[in-house]
Amino acid sequence: MGGKMSGSAAEGWNKERVEIGVLGLGVVGSGTVQLLQRNRAEIERKIGIPFRIKRIAVRDLYKQRAVTVDRALLTTDAGEILDDPDIDIVCELIGGVDPAKEFVLRALRNGKQVVTANKEMIAKEGHLLMEEASARSLDFQFEGSVAGGIPIIQPMKNALAGNRVVEVMGIINGTTNYILTKMSQERANFGDVLREAQEHGYAEADPTSDIGGFDAQYKIAILASIAFTSRVHVQDIYVEGITGIEAADIEAARELGYVIKLVGIARRVDDDRMQVRVHPALLPQSHPLASTNGVYNAVLVRGDSVGDVMFYGRGAGSGPTGSAVVGDIMDVCRNLRSGSTGRVACTCFEHRSVQPIAEVVTRHYLRMTVEDRPKVLAAIATVLGENDISIESVVQKATHSGLAEIVWVTHEAPSLRVVQALEEIVRLDVVQSVANWIRVEA
Ligand code: HSE
């Protein structure tokens, strides 16, 4: 696309081309650069101005990459981007807090618009960075930080902004959803499926952040803070991963009409409190999120006016996350042209506390191995009853060597009461073990 575009109207910004600097050329960086290259003509027509990727900062100049770039664009010195007065937009695609946060701060202090896909940095330091951007009327966009290619940040900040959000619930980690789906489809054990997922590159060599629920913790922190216009501290979010889920739980859940998913939940409790939690949950097979399988992600937003809105798509990977980053870059380009950068600033106006998990009320699934003889069920039911936990259903699953597997589903009760009941139940002579306790969501 040659020549100057008409209508450039930025206040104090009146260039003929947008200059972009990219920090990081890994999975997301490659997807971003590839998309900007492949669809350049269409992108430029849509934003109404040409762009150039002026520089890309990498750790290793000679590494083989998934995208073909002119070697002359590469540098190992991030300062060549951060301190270059000609660069308008800095795309931070390194990930992690250190040194990404310092790079982003430096870019903002140098008056640059910033686009990032860094969930950990946004979840932990987003407030500080957004304040810095707001003070300078700069754009600071992070669509790629949650659920990869699924548009969720922009819709919540724009199209759905008129709603009072009641709840956001999502399957926001593809690795764990892939593992749970495989366990369910192949009736396989967690360890076997994890190994296979690692061999095929679906799970990281170090899968701790995914299977431990921490990746989802960052993402739900970001979604909750936007939904409830309140800052959410990552450390206040209850997290439980999927390592304790057994094939027997998935089977028992199926027989009861449920699937097991790792969910991130942000729910409004009242004006002052919110629930923000990540844990495996039984979802009824008819639940809108229940049929999200494999590496796919989905987010359900419940607004007071719109009702339920579902977002579904690929939550990770080069192409999908690159798509989100490029969407943000295009938005910034339009804002630069119209002189309206910094238009959508941080919306954390209020303070709401996160309800402690002990107080969170849900239904509960309990699976235990007990002696197969008279009065055993009655003994356990008595403990549940004494702890004010009402039973919805109980199923005896299997009997072998004088032992039976019992699955209980309770009516709603706070987690604390279940903890107290289980402490008593494991002490009963007739109970061999409590194999699992999983919350049940409606
Ligand atoms: N590891 C994440 C997932 C993708 O499995 O969904 C990046 O956030």
CSV table of C-alpha atoms and ligand atoms in Angstrom, one decimal:
chain,number,residue,atom,x,y,z
A,1,MET,CA,0.0,0.0,0.0
A,2,GLY,CA,1.7,3.2,-1.1
A,3,GLY,CA,1.2,6.8,-0.4
A,4,LYS,CA,-0.2,8.7,2.5
A,5,MET,CA,-3.6,7.7,3.8
A,6,SER,CA,-6.2,10.4,4.1
A,7,GLY,CA,-7.8,11.6,7.3
A,8,SER,CA,-4.9,11.2,9.7
A,9,ALA,CA,-6.1,13.2,12.7
A,10,ALA,CA,-4.2,12.2,15.7
A,11,GLU,CA,-3.6,14.9,18.3
A,12,GLY,CA,0.1,15.3,18.3
A,13,TRP,CA,0.5,12.3,16.1
A,14,ASN,CA,0.4,12.9,12.3
A,15,LYS,CA,2.6,10.3,10.8
A,16,GLU,CA,2.2,8.5,7.4
A,17,ARG,CA,3.0,5.1,8.8
A,18,VAL,CA,2.6,3.3,12.2
A,19,GLU,CA,5.9,1.9,13.4
A,20,ILE,CA,5.7,-1.3,15.4
A,21,GLY,CA,8.4,-2.9,17.7
A,22,VAL,CA,8.0,-6.5,18.8
A,23,LEU,CA,9.5,-7.9,21.9
A,24,GLY,CA,9.8,-11.7,21.6
A,25,LEU,CA,9.5,-14.0,18.6
A,26,GLY,CA,8.3,-17.2,20.3
A,27,VAL,CA,5.0,-18.8,19.7
A,28,VAL,CA,2.9,-15.7,20.1
A,29,GLY,CA,5.4,-13.3,18.5
A,30,SER,CA,5.7,-15.6,15.4
A,31,GLY,CA,1.9,-15.8,15.0
A,32,THR,CA,1.6,-12.1,15.3
A,33,VAL,CA,4.3,-11.2,12.8
A,34,GLN,CA,3.1,-13.9,10.4
A,35,LEU,CA,-0.4,-12.6,10.4
A,36,LEU,CA,0.7,-9.0,10.0
A,37,GLN,CA,2.8,-10.1,7.0
A,38,ARG,CA,0.2,-12.4,5.4
A,39,ASN,CA,-2.8,-10.1,5.7
A,40,ARG,CA,-1.0,-6.8,5.4
A,41,ALA,CA,-3.0,-5.3,2.5
A,42,GLU,CA,-6.3,-6.1,4.2
A,43,ILE,CA,-5.2,-4.9,7.6
A,44,GLU,CA,-3.9,-1.6,6.2
A,45,ARG,CA,-7.1,-1.0,4.3
A,46,LYS,CA,-9.1,-1.6,7.5
A,47,ILE,CA,-7.0,0.7,9.7
A,48,GLY,CA,-6.6,3.3,7.0
A,49,ILE,CA,-2.8,3.6,7.3
A,50,PRO,CA,0.3,1.6,6.4
A,51,PHE,CA,2.4,0.0,9.2
A,52,ARG,CA,5.9,-1.3,9.5
A,53,ILE,CA,7.4,-3.8,11.8
A,54,LYS,CA,10.5,-1.8,12.5
A,55,ARG,CA,12.4,-4.0,14.9
A,56,ILE,CA,12.0,-7.3,16.7
A,57,ALA,CA,13.9,-8.0,19.9
A,58,VAL,CA,14.9,-11.7,20.5
A,59,ARG,CA,17.2,-13.5,22.8
A,60,ASP,CA,18.9,-15.6,20.1
A,61,LEU,CA,19.5,-14.0,16.7
A,62,TYR,CA,20.3,-17.4,15.0
A,63,LYS,CA,17.4,-19.5,16.3
A,64,GLN,CA,15.3,-21.4,13.8
A,65,ARG,CA,11.8,-19.7,13.8
A,66,ALA,CA,8.3,-20.6,12.6
A,67,VAL,CA,8.2,-17.2,10.7
A,68,THR,CA,10.5,-15.8,8.0
A,69,VAL,CA,11.8,-12.4,8.9
A,70,ASP,CA,14.5,-10.2,7.6
A,71,ARG,CA,17.5,-10.8,9.9
A,72,ALA,CA,18.3,-7.1,9.8
A,73,LEU,CA,15.1,-6.5,11.8
A,74,LEU,CA,16.3,-8.6,14.7
A,75,THR,CA,18.1,-7.3,17.7
A,76,THR,CA,19.0,-8.7,21.1
A,77,ASP,CA,18.8,-5.2,22.6
A,78,ALA,CA,15.2,-4.4,23.7
A,79,GLY,CA,16.3,-0.8,24.3
A,80,GLU,CA,16.5,-0.4,20.5
A,81,ILE,CA,12.7,-0.7,20.5
A,82,LEU,CA,11.8,0.8,23.9
A,83,ASP,CA,13.9,4.0,23.4
A,84,ASP,CA,13.4,4.5,19.7
A,85,PRO,CA,11.4,7.7,19.3
A,86,ASP,CA,10.1,6.6,16.0
A,87,ILE,CA,8.3,3.5,17.3
A,88,ASP,CA,4.6,4.0,18.1
A,89,ILE,CA,3.5,0.6,19.3
A,90,VAL,CA,5.4,-1.8,21.5
A,91,CYS,CA,4.1,-5.4,21.4
A,92,GLU,CA,5.4,-7.2,24.5
A,93,LEU,CA,5.3,-11.0,23.7
A,94,ILE,CA,7.9,-12.3,26.0
A,95,GLY,CA,5.7,-13.5,28.9
A,96,GLY,CA,6.4,-13.6,32.6
A,97,VAL,CA,6.8,-10.6,34.9
A,98,ASP,CA,10.5,-10.1,34.7
A,99,PRO,CA,11.8,-8.4,32.6
A,100,ALA,CA,8.5,-7.8,30.7
A,101,LYS,CA,7.1,-5.5,33.4
A,102,GLU,CA,10.2,-3.2,33.3
A,103,PHE,CA,10.1,-3.2,29.5
A,104,VAL,CA,6.4,-2.2,29.4
A,105,LEU,CA,6.9,0.5,32.0
A,106,ARG,CA,9.8,1.9,30.0
A,107,ALA,CA,7.8,1.8,26.8
A,108,LEU,CA,4.9,3.7,28.5
A,109,ARG,CA,7.2,6.2,30.1
A,110,ASN,CA,8.6,6.8,26.6
A,111,GLY,CA,5.1,7.6,25.4
A,112,LYS,CA,4.5,4.3,23.4
A,113,GLN,CA,1.2,2.5,23.0
A,114,VAL,CA,1.5,-1.1,24.4
A,115,VAL,CA,-0.1,-4.3,23.3
A,116,THR,CA,0.7,-7.5,25.3
A,117,ALA,CA,-0.5,-11.1,25.6
A,118,ASN,CA,1.1,-11.5,29.0
A,119,LYS,CA,-1.5,-12.9,31.5
A,120,GLU,CA,0.9,-13.2,34.5
A,121,MET,CA,2.1,-9.6,34.2
A,122,ILE,CA,-1.5,-8.3,33.8
A,123,ALA,CA,-2.8,-10.4,36.6
A,124,LYS,CA,0.0,-9.4,39.0
A,125,GLU,CA,1.0,-5.9,37.8
A,126,GLY,CA,-1.8,-4.8,35.5
A,127,HIS,CA,-3.1,-2.1,37.8
A,128,LEU,CA,0.2,-0.3,38.0
A,129,LEU,CA,0.8,-0.5,34.2
A,130,MET,CA,-2.7,0.7,33.4
A,131,GLU,CA,-2.3,3.6,35.8
A,132,GLU,CA,0.9,4.5,34.0
A,133,ALA,CA,-0.8,4.3,30.6
A,134,SER,CA,-3.9,6.3,31.7
A,135,ALA,CA,-1.7,9.1,33.1
A,136,ARG,CA,-0.3,9.5,29.6
A,137,SER,CA,-3.5,8.8,27.6
A,138,LEU,CA,-1.8,5.8,26.1
A,139,ASP,CA,-3.4,2.6,24.9
A,140,PHE,CA,-2.6,-0.5,26.9
A,141,GLN,CA,-4.3,-3.6,25.3
A,142,PHE,CA,-4.2,-7.2,26.4
A,143,GLU,CA,-6.8,-9.2,24.5
A,144,GLY,CA,-4.3,-12.1,23.9
A,145,SER,CA,-3.7,-12.6,27.7
A,146,VAL,CA,-6.9,-14.5,28.2
A,147,ALA,CA,-8.2,-17.4,26.2
A,148,GLY,CA,-5.9,-16.9,23.2
A,149,GLY,CA,-7.9,-16.2,20.1
A,150,ILE,CA,-11.2,-15.8,21.8
A,151,PRO,CA,-12.3,-12.1,22.0
A,152,ILE,CA,-13.3,-11.6,25.6
A,153,ILE,CA,-11.5,-8.6,27.0
A,154,GLN,CA,-12.6,-6.2,24.3
A,155,PRO,CA,-16.2,-7.4,24.4
A,156,MET,CA,-16.4,-7.1,28.1
A,157,LYS,CA,-14.9,-3.6,28.0
A,158,ASN,CA,-17.0,-2.4,25.1
A,159,ALA,CA,-20.0,-4.3,23.7
A,160,LEU,CA,-21.0,-5.7,27.1
A,161,ALA,CA,-19.9,-2.7,29.2
A,162,GLY,CA,-23.5,-1.6,30.0
A,163,ASN,CA,-24.2,-4.7,31.9
A,164,ARG,CA,-23.8,-5.4,35.5
A,165,VAL,CA,-22.0,-8.7,35.2
A,166,VAL,CA,-23.3,-11.4,37.5
A,167,GLU,CA,-20.9,-14.2,36.6
A,168,VAL,CA,-18.1,-15.2,34.4
A,169,MET,CA,-17.3,-18.9,34.2
A,170,GLY,CA,-14.8,-20.4,31.8
A,171,ILE,CA,-12.8,-23.3,30.6
A,172,ILE,CA,-9.7,-21.2,30.2
A,173,ASN,CA,-6.9,-23.7,30.1
A,174,GLY,CA,-6.6,-25.9,27.0
A,175,THR,CA,-4.0,-28.3,28.3
A,176,THR,CA,-6.2,-29.4,31.2
A,177,ASN,CA,-9.3,-29.5,29.1
A,178,TYR,CA,-7.4,-31.7,26.6
A,179,ILE,CA,-6.3,-34.1,29.4
A,180,LEU,CA,-9.8,-34.3,31.0
A,181,THR,CA,-11.4,-34.8,27.6
A,182,LYS,CA,-9.0,-37.7,26.8
A,183,MET,CA,-9.4,-39.2,30.2
A,184,SER,CA,-13.2,-39.2,29.6
A,185,GLN,CA,-13.1,-40.4,26.0
A,186,GLU,CA,-10.5,-43.2,26.6
A,187,ARG,CA,-11.3,-44.0,30.2
A,188,ALA,CA,-7.6,-43.4,30.8
A,189,ASN,CA,-5.6,-42.3,33.9
A,190,PHE,CA,-4.4,-38.8,34.4
A,191,GLY,CA,-0.7,-39.8,34.4
A,192,ASP,CA,-0.9,-41.7,31.1
A,193,VAL,CA,-2.8,-39.0,29.3
A,194,LEU,CA,-0.4,-36.3,30.6
A,195,ARG,CA,2.6,-38.3,29.3
A,196,GLU,CA,0.9,-38.7,25.9
A,197,ALA,CA,0.0,-35.0,25.8
A,198,GLN,CA,3.6,-34.1,26.5
A,199,GLU,CA,4.9,-36.4,23.8
A,200,HIS,CA,2.6,-34.7,21.3
A,201,GLY,CA,3.4,-31.2,22.4
A,202,TYR,CA,0.0,-30.5,23.8
A,203,ALA,CA,1.4,-30.2,27.3
A,204,GLU,CA,4.6,-28.4,28.4
A,205,ALA,CA,7.6,-30.4,29.5
A,206,ASP,CA,7.0,-28.6,32.9
A,207,PRO,CA,3.2,-28.7,33.1
A,208,THR,CA,2.9,-27.3,36.6
A,209,SER,CA,1.3,-24.0,35.7
A,210,ASP,CA,-1.4,-25.7,33.6
A,211,ILE,CA,-2.3,-28.8,35.6
A,212,GLY,CA,-1.9,-27.0,38.9
A,213,GLY,CA,-4.5,-24.4,37.8
A,214,PHE,CA,-2.1,-21.4,38.0
A,215,ASP,CA,-2.5,-20.4,34.3
A,216,ALA,CA,-6.2,-20.4,34.8
A,217,GLN,CA,-5.8,-18.4,38.0
A,218,TYR,CA,-4.1,-15.5,36.2
A,219,LYS,CA,-6.8,-15.5,33.5
A,220,ILE,CA,-9.8,-15.5,35.9
A,221,ALA,CA,-8.1,-12.8,37.9
A,222,ILE,CA,-8.1,-10.6,34.8
A,223,LEU,CA,-11.7,-11.5,33.8
A,224,ALA,CA,-13.0,-10.9,37.4
A,225,SER,CA,-11.3,-7.5,37.7
A,226,ILE,CA,-13.0,-6.4,34.5
A,227,ALA,CA,-16.3,-8.0,35.3
A,228,PHE,CA,-16.6,-6.5,38.8
A,229,THR,CA,-14.7,-3.3,38.2
A,230,SER,CA,-12.5,-4.2,41.2
A,231,ARG,CA,-8.9,-5.2,41.5
A,232,VAL,CA,-8.4,-8.9,42.2
A,233,HIS,CA,-5.2,-10.0,44.0
A,234,VAL,CA,-4.0,-13.3,42.5
A,235,GLN,CA,-3.1,-14.7,46.0
A,236,ASP,CA,-6.8,-14.3,47.1
A,237,ILE,CA,-8.0,-16.7,44.4
A,238,TYR,CA,-8.6,-20.3,45.5
A,239,VAL,CA,-6.8,-22.7,43.2
A,240,GLU,CA,-7.1,-26.5,42.8
A,241,GLY,CA,-5.6,-28.3,39.8
A,242,ILE,CA,-6.6,-31.5,38.1
A,243,THR,CA,-3.9,-33.9,39.4
A,244,GLY,CA,-6.3,-35.5,41.9
A,245,ILE,CA,-8.9,-36.4,39.3
A,246,GLU,CA,-9.2,-40.1,38.6
A,247,ALA,CA,-10.7,-42.1,35.8
A,248,ALA,CA,-13.2,-43.4,38.4
A,249,ASP,CA,-14.4,-39.8,39.1
A,250,ILE,CA,-15.0,-39.1,35.5
A,251,GLU,CA,-16.9,-42.4,35.1
A,252,ALA,CA,-19.0,-41.8,38.3
A,253,ALA,CA,-19.8,-38.3,37.1
A,254,ARG,CA,-20.8,-39.6,33.7
A,255,GLU,CA,-23.2,-42.1,35.3
A,256,LEU,CA,-24.8,-39.3,37.3
A,257,GLY,CA,-25.2,-37.1,34.2
A,258,TYR,CA,-22.2,-34.8,34.7
A,259,VAL,CA,-18.8,-34.0,33.1
A,260,ILE,CA,-15.7,-32.9,35.0
A,261,LYS,CA,-14.0,-29.7,33.9
A,262,LEU,CA,-11.4,-27.4,35.3
A,263,VAL,CA,-13.3,-24.1,35.6
A,264,GLY,CA,-12.5,-20.6,36.5
A,265,ILE,CA,-15.4,-18.9,38.2
A,266,ALA,CA,-16.0,-15.2,39.0
A,267,ARG,CA,-19.3,-14.7,40.7
A,268,ARG,CA,-20.9,-11.6,42.2
A,269,VAL,CA,-21.9,-12.4,45.8
A,270,ASP,CA,-23.2,-9.0,46.9
A,271,ASP,CA,-22.2,-5.3,46.5
A,272,ASP,CA,-19.0,-5.9,48.5
A,273,ARG,CA,-18.0,-9.4,47.8
A,274,MET,CA,-17.1,-11.6,44.8
A,275,GLN,CA,-16.1,-15.3,44.4
A,276,VAL,CA,-13.0,-15.9,42.3
A,277,ARG,CA,-11.9,-19.5,42.2
A,278,VAL,CA,-10.3,-22.2,40.0
A,279,HIS,CA,-11.0,-25.9,40.6
A,280,PRO,CA,-12.3,-29.0,38.9
A,281,ALA,CA,-16.1,-29.1,39.0
A,282,LEU,CA,-18.9,-31.4,38.0
A,283,LEU,CA,-21.0,-29.7,35.3
A,284,PRO,CA,-24.4,-31.1,34.2
A,285,GLN,CA,-24.0,-32.5,30.7
A,286,SER,CA,-26.6,-29.9,29.6
A,287,HIS,CA,-24.4,-27.0,30.9
A,288,PRO,CA,-23.3,-24.5,28.2
A,289,LEU,CA,-19.6,-25.2,29.0
A,290,ALA,CA,-20.0,-29.0,29.2
A,291,SER,CA,-19.4,-29.8,25.5
A,292,THR,CA,-16.2,-27.7,25.3
A,293,ASN,CA,-13.7,-30.4,24.6
A,294,GLY,CA,-10.1,-31.0,23.7
A,295,VAL,CA,-7.8,-27.9,23.6
A,296,TYR,CA,-10.8,-25.6,23.1
A,297,ASN,CA,-11.7,-22.8,25.6
A,298,ALA,CA,-15.0,-21.3,26.3
A,299,VAL,CA,-16.2,-18.4,28.5
A,300,LEU,CA,-19.7,-17.8,29.6
A,301,VAL,CA,-20.6,-14.3,30.7
A,302,ARG,CA,-23.9,-13.6,32.5
A,303,GLY,CA,-25.0,-10.0,32.3
A,304,ASP,CA,-28.1,-8.4,33.9
A,305,SER,CA,-29.3,-7.2,30.6
A,306,VAL,CA,-27.9,-9.5,27.9
A,307,GLY,CA,-28.4,-12.7,29.8
A,308,ASP,CA,-25.9,-15.5,28.9
A,309,VAL,CA,-23.3,-14.9,26.2
A,310,MET,CA,-20.9,-17.7,25.2
A,311,PHE,CA,-17.4,-17.2,23.7
A,312,TYR,CA,-15.8,-20.3,22.2
A,313,GLY,CA,-12.6,-21.0,20.4
A,314,ARG,CA,-8.9,-21.8,20.5
A,315,GLY,CA,-7.4,-20.6,23.7
A,316,ALA,CA,-3.8,-20.9,22.9
A,317,GLY,CA,-1.3,-21.3,20.1
A,318,SER,CA,0.5,-19.1,17.6
A,319,GLY,CA,-2.3,-18.3,15.1
A,320,PRO,CA,-5.1,-17.8,17.6
A,321,THR,CA,-3.1,-15.7,20.1
A,322,GLY,CA,-1.5,-13.8,17.1
A,323,SER,CA,-5.0,-13.0,16.0
A,324,ALA,CA,-5.9,-11.4,19.3
A,325,VAL,CA,-2.6,-9.4,19.3
A,326,VAL,CA,-3.2,-8.2,15.8
A,327,GLY,CA,-6.7,-7.1,16.6
A,328,ASP,CA,-5.3,-5.0,19.5
A,329,ILE,CA,-2.6,-3.5,17.2
A,330,MET,CA,-5.3,-2.5,14.7
A,331,ASP,CA,-7.4,-0.9,17.4
A,332,VAL,CA,-4.4,1.1,18.6
A,333,CYS,CA,-3.7,2.2,15.0
A,334,ARG,CA,-7.2,3.5,14.6
A,335,ASN,CA,-6.9,5.3,18.0
A,336,LEU,CA,-3.6,6.8,16.9
A,337,ARG,CA,-5.1,8.1,13.7
A,338,SER,CA,-8.1,9.6,15.5
A,339,GLY,CA,-6.1,11.0,18.4
A,340,SER,CA,-8.1,9.0,20.9
A,341,THR,CA,-5.5,6.7,22.5
A,342,GLY,CA,-6.2,6.0,26.2
A,343,ARG,CA,-9.9,6.0,25.5
A,344,VAL,CA,-10.7,2.8,27.4
A,345,ALA,CA,-8.7,3.0,30.7
A,346,CYS,CA,-8.6,0.8,33.8
A,347,THR,CA,-12.0,0.2,35.2
A,348,CYS,CA,-11.1,-1.0,38.7
A,349,PHE,CA,-13.1,1.7,40.6
A,350,GLU,CA,-14.3,-0.2,43.6
A,351,HIS,CA,-12.9,-2.5,46.3
A,352,ARG,CA,-14.6,-5.8,46.6
A,353,SER,CA,-13.2,-8.6,48.7
A,354,VAL,CA,-12.9,-12.2,47.6
A,355,GLN,CA,-15.1,-14.5,49.6
A,356,PRO,CA,-13.0,-17.2,51.4
A,357,ILE,CA,-13.5,-20.6,49.8
A,358,ALA,CA,-14.6,-22.0,53.2
A,359,GLU,CA,-17.8,-19.8,52.9
A,360,VAL,CA,-18.5,-20.6,49.2
A,361,VAL,CA,-21.7,-22.5,48.9
A,362,THR,CA,-22.0,-25.2,46.2
A,363,ARG,CA,-23.2,-28.8,45.9
A,364,HIS,CA,-20.6,-31.4,46.5
A,365,TYR,CA,-19.6,-34.8,45.0
A,366,LEU,CA,-17.9,-37.2,47.5
A,367,ARG,CA,-16.4,-40.6,46.5
A,368,MET,CA,-15.3,-43.0,49.2
A,369,THR,CA,-14.4,-46.6,49.8
A,370,VAL,CA,-16.2,-48.2,52.7
A,371,GLU,CA,-16.8,-51.6,54.2
A,372,ASP,CA,-19.7,-53.3,52.5
A,373,ARG,CA,-21.9,-54.1,55.5
A,374,PRO,CA,-25.1,-52.9,57.3
A,375,LYS,CA,-25.3,-49.4,58.9
A,376,VAL,CA,-22.3,-48.1,57.0
A,377,LEU,CA,-24.3,-45.7,54.8
A,378,ALA,CA,-26.3,-44.7,57.9
A,379,ALA,CA,-23.1,-43.9,59.8
A,380,ILE,CA,-21.8,-41.6,57.1
A,381,ALA,CA,-25.2,-40.0,56.5
A,382,THR,CA,-25.4,-39.2,60.2
A,383,VAL,CA,-22.1,-37.3,60.1
A,384,LEU,CA,-23.2,-35.4,57.0
A,385,GLY,CA,-26.5,-34.6,58.7
A,386,GLU,CA,-24.9,-33.5,61.9
A,387,ASN,CA,-22.8,-31.1,59.9
A,388,ASP,CA,-26.0,-29.7,58.3
A,389,ILE,CA,-25.2,-31.2,54.9
A,390,SER,CA,-28.3,-32.6,53.2
A,391,ILE,CA,-27.9,-35.5,50.8
A,392,GLU,CA,-29.2,-35.2,47.2
A,393,SER,CA,-28.3,-38.7,46.0
A,394,VAL,CA,-26.1,-41.7,46.9
A,395,VAL,CA,-24.9,-44.5,44.7
A,396,GLN,CA,-23.1,-47.6,45.5
A,397,LYS,CA,-20.7,-48.1,42.6
A,398,ALA,CA,-18.9,-51.4,43.0
A,399,THR,CA,-18.2,-54.1,45.5
A,400,HIS,CA,-15.0,-56.1,45.8
A,401,SER,CA,-13.2,-57.9,48.6
A,402,GLY,CA,-15.8,-56.8,51.1
A,403,LEU,CA,-15.4,-53.1,50.1
A,404,ALA,CA,-17.9,-50.8,48.3
A,405,GLU,CA,-17.4,-47.5,46.5
A,406,ILE,CA,-20.0,-45.0,47.4
A,407,VAL,CA,-20.6,-41.7,45.6
A,408,TRP,CA,-22.6,-39.0,47.3
A,409,VAL,CA,-24.0,-35.8,45.8
A,410,THR,CA,-25.1,-33.3,48.4
A,411,HIS,CA,-27.4,-30.3,48.3
A,412,GLU,CA,-25.8,-26.9,48.7
A,413,ALA,CA,-23.5,-26.4,51.6
A,414,PRO,CA,-20.4,-24.2,52.4
A,415,SER,CA,-17.1,-25.9,51.8
A,416,LEU,CA,-16.1,-25.5,55.5
A,417,ARG,CA,-18.9,-27.8,56.5
A,418,VAL,CA,-17.7,-30.5,54.1
A,419,VAL,CA,-14.2,-30.2,55.4
A,420,GLN,CA,-15.5,-30.7,59.0
A,421,ALA,CA,-17.7,-33.6,57.9
A,422,LEU,CA,-14.9,-35.3,56.0
A,423,GLU,CA,-12.6,-35.0,59.0
A,424,GLU,CA,-15.1,-37.0,61.0
A,425,ILE,CA,-15.9,-39.4,58.1
A,426,VAL,CA,-12.3,-40.5,57.6
A,427,ARG,CA,-12.1,-41.4,61.3
A,428,LEU,CA,-15.1,-43.9,61.0
A,429,ASP,CA,-13.8,-47.5,61.3
A,430,VAL,CA,-16.0,-48.5,58.4
A,431,VAL,CA,-14.5,-45.9,56.0
A,432,GLN,CA,-11.3,-47.1,54.3
A,433,SER,CA,-10.7,-43.8,52.4
A,434,VAL,CA,-12.2,-40.7,50.9
A,435,ALA,CA,-11.0,-40.9,47.3
A,436,ASN,CA,-12.3,-37.5,46.2
A,437,TRP,CA,-14.3,-34.4,46.9
A,438,ILE,CA,-15.3,-32.2,43.9
A,439,ARG,CA,-17.6,-29.2,43.8
A,440,VAL,CA,-20.8,-29.4,41.7
A,441,GLU,CA,-21.8,-26.3,39.7
A,442,ALA,CA,-25.2,-25.7,38.2
B,1,HSE,N1,-1.0,-23.1,28.6
B,1,HSE,C1,-2.2,-22.5,28.3
B,1,HSE,C2,-3.3,-23.5,28.0
B,1,HSE,C3,-2.1,-21.6,27.1
B,1,HSE,O1,-3.0,-24.7,28.1
B,1,HSE,O2,-4.4,-23.1,27.8
B,1,HSE,C4,-1.5,-20.3,27.3
B,1,HSE,O3,-2.2,-19.5,28.2
